[in-house]
mmCIF file of C-alpha atoms in Angstrom:
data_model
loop_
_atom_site.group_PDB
_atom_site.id
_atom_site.type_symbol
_atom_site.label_atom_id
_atom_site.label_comp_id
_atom_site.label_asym_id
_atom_site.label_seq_id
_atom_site.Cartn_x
_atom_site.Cartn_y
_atom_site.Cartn_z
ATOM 1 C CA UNK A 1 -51.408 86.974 -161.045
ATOM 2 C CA UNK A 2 -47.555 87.532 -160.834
ATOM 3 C CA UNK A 3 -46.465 88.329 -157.612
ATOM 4 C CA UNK A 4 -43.294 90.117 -157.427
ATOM 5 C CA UNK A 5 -42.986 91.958 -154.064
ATOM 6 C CA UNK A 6 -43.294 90.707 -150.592
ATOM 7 C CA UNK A 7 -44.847 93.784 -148.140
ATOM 8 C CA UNK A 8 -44.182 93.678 -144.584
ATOM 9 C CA UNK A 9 -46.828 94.403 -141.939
ATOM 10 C CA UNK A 10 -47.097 94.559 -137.855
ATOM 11 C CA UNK A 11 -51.159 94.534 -136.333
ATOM 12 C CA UNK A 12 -50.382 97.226 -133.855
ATOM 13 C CA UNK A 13 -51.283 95.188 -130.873
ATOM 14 C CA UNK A 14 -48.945 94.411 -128.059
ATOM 15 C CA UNK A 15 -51.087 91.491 -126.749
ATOM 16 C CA UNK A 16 -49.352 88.239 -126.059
ATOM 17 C CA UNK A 17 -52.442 86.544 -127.385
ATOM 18 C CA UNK A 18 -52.400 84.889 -130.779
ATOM 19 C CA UNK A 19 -53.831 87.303 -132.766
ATOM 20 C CA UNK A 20 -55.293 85.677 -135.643
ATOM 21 C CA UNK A 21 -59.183 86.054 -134.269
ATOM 22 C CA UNK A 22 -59.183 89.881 -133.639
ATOM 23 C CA UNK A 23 -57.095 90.894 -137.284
ATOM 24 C CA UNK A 24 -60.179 88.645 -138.914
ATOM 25 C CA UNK A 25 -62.779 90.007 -137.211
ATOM 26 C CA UNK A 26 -61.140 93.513 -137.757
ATOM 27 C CA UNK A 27 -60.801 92.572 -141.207
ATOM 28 C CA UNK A 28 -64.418 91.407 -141.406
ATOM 29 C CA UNK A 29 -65.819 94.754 -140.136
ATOM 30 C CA UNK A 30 -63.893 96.860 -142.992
ATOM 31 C CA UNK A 31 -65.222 94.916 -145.783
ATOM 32 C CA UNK A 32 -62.276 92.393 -146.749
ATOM 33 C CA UNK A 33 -63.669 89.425 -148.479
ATOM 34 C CA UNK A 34 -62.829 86.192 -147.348
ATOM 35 C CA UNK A 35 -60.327 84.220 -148.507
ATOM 36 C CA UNK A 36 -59.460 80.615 -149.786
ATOM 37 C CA UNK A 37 -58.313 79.668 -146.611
ATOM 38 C CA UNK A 38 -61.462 80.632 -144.574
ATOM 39 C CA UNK A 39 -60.392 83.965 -143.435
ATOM 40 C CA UNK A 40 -61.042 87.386 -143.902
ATOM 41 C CA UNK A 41 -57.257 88.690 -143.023
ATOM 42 C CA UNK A 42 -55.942 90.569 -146.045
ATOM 43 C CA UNK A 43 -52.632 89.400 -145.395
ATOM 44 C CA UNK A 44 -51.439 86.455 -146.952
ATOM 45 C CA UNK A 45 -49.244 85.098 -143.717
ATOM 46 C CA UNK A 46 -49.400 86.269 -139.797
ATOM 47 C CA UNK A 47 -46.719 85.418 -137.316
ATOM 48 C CA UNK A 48 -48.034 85.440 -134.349
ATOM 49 C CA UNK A 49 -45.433 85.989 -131.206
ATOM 50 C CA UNK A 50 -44.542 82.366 -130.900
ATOM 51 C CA UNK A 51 -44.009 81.928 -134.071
ATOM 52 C CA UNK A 52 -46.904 80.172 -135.623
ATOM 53 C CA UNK A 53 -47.468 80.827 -138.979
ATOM 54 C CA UNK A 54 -50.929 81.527 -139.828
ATOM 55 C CA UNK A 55 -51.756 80.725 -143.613
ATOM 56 C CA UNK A 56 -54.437 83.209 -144.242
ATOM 57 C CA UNK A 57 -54.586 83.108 -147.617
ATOM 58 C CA UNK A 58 -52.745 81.268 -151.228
ATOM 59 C CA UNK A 59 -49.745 83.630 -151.709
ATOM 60 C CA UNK A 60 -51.325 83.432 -155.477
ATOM 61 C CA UNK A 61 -54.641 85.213 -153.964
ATOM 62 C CA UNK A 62 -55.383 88.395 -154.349
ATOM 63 C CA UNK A 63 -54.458 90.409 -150.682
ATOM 64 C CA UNK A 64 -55.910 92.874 -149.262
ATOM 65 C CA UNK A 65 -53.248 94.522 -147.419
ATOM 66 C CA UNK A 66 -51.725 97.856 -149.226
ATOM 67 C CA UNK A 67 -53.655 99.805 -151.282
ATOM 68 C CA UNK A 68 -53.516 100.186 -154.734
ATOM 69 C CA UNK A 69 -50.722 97.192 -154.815
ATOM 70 C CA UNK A 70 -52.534 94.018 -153.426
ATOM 71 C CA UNK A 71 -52.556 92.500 -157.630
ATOM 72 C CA UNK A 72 -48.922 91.833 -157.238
ATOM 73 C CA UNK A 73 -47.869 91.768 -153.469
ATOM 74 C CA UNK A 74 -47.808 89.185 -150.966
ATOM 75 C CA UNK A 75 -48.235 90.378 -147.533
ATOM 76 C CA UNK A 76 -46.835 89.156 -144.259
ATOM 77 C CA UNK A 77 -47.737 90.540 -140.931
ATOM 78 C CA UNK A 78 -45.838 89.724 -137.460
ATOM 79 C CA UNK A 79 -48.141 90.298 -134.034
ATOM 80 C CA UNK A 80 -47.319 92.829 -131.929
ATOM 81 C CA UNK A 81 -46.911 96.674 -132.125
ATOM 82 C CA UNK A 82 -43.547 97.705 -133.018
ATOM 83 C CA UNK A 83 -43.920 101.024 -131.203
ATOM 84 C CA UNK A 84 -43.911 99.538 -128.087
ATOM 85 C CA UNK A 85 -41.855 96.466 -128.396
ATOM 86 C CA UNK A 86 -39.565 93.997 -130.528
ATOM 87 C CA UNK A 87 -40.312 91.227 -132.559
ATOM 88 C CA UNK A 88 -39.845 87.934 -130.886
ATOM 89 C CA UNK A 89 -36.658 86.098 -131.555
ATOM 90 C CA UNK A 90 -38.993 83.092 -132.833
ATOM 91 C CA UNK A 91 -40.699 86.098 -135.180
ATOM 92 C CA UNK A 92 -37.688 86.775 -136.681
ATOM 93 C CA UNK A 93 -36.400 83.042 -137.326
ATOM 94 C CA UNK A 94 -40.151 82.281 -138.717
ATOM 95 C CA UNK A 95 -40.050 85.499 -140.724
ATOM 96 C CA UNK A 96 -36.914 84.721 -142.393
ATOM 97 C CA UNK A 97 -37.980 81.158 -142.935
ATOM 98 C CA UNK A 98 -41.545 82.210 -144.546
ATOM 99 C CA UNK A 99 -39.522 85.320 -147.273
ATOM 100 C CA UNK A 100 -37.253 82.101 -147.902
ATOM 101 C CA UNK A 101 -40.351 80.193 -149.142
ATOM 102 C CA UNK A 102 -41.664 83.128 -150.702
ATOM 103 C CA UNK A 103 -38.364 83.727 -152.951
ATOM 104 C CA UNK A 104 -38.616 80.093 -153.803
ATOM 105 C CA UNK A 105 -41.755 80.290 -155.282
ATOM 106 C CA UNK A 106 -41.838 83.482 -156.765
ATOM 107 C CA UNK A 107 -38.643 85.263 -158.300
ATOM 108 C CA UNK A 108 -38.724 88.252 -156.263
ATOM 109 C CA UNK A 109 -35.391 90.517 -155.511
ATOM 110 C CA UNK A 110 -34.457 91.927 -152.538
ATOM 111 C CA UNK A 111 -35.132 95.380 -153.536
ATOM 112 C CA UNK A 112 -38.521 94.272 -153.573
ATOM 113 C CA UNK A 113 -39.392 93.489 -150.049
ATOM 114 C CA UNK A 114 -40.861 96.202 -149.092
ATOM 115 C CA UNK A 115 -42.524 97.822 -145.688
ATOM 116 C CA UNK A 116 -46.233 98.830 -145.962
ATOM 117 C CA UNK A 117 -44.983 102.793 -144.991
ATOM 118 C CA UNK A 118 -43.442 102.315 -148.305
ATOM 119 C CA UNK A 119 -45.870 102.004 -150.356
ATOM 120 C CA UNK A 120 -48.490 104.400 -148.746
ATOM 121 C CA UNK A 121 -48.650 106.728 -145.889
ATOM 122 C CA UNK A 122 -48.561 104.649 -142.341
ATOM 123 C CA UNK A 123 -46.247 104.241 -140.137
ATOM 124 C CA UNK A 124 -46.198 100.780 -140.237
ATOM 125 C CA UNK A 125 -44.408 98.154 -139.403
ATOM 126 C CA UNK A 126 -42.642 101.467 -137.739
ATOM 127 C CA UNK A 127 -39.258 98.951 -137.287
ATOM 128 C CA UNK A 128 -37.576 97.957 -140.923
ATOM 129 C CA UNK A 129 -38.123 94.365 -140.762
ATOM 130 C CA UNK A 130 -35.438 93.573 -143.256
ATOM 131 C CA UNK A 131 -33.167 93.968 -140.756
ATOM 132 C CA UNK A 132 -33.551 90.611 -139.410
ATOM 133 C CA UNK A 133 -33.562 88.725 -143.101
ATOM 134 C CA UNK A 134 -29.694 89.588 -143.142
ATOM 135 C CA UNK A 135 -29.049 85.615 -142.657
ATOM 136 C CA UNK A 136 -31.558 84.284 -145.435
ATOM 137 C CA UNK A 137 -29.387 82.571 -147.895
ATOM 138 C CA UNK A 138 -30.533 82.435 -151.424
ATOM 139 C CA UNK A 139 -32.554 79.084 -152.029
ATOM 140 C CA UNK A 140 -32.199 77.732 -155.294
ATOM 141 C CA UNK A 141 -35.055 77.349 -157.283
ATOM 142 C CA UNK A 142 -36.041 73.630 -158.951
ATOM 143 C CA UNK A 143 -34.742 74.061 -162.321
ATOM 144 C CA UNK A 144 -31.285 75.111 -160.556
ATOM 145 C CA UNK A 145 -31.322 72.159 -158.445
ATOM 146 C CA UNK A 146 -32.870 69.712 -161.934
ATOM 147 C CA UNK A 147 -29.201 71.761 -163.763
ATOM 148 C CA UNK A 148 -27.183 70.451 -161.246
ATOM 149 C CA UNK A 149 -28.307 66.697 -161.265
ATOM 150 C CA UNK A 150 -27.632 67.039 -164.938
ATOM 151 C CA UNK A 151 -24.284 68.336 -164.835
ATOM 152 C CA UNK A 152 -23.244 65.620 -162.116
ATOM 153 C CA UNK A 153 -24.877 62.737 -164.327
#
């Protein structure tokens, strides 16, 4: 499975709880299968308010998280419901650290991070999100880094 688009989600709930429970037991009840990693959350990350980072799934594992898309999208989801509130600063920092990862791993463009109202009709994550990746900086990959130590040998 080649993954070449990151989608970005928000639960819709304003608790200050982590989350992680209720979107797998939500999950659960619509039929998601679970995953690798023991859950049933069709999204492949979850940042809850504080900024843990809940691995819910491989990012090489099918989703289950936009319809008719989840064969080649990895999809991360930040608590809280943006219709009421802002994502935390610690969301933000995580959620540019975790798209970092992501771009290492996977050679996906910028035009290609996506919000789920994108790709079908929602209104979520009713905020663009890619507002606060402005300060990711381009990671280079391993066979950049493996050029380099060449060149300086």
């Amino acid at each position: 499975m080649i993954m070449d688009t990151i989608v970005l989600h928000h639960t819709a709930n304003d608790s200050p709880k982590h989350q992680l429970l209720q979107v797998d037991a939500f999950h659960k009840s619509r039929g998601y299968w679970k995953g690798s990693k023991g859950y049933f959350v069709g999204y492949h990350r979850l940042i809850e308010k504080d900024a843990t980072v809940q691995v819910t799934r491989d990012y090489t594992e099918r989703g289950i998280h936009v319809k008719n898309h989840n064969d080649h999208c990895i999809g991360v989801c930040l608590a809280g419901d943006f219709r009421k509130e802002q994502p935390t600063e610690e969301q933000k920092a995580a959620l540019r650290r975790i798209v970092r990862e992501i771009k290492s791993l996977f050679p996906i463009p910028e035009k290609n991070i996506l919000l789920h109202r994108q790709l079908v009709q929602t209104s979520c994550p009713v905020i663009d999100l890619r507002v606060f990746l402005n300060e990711i900086i381009p990671t280079k990959n391993a066979t950049e880094h493996a050029l380099e130590r060449l060149e300086k040998s």
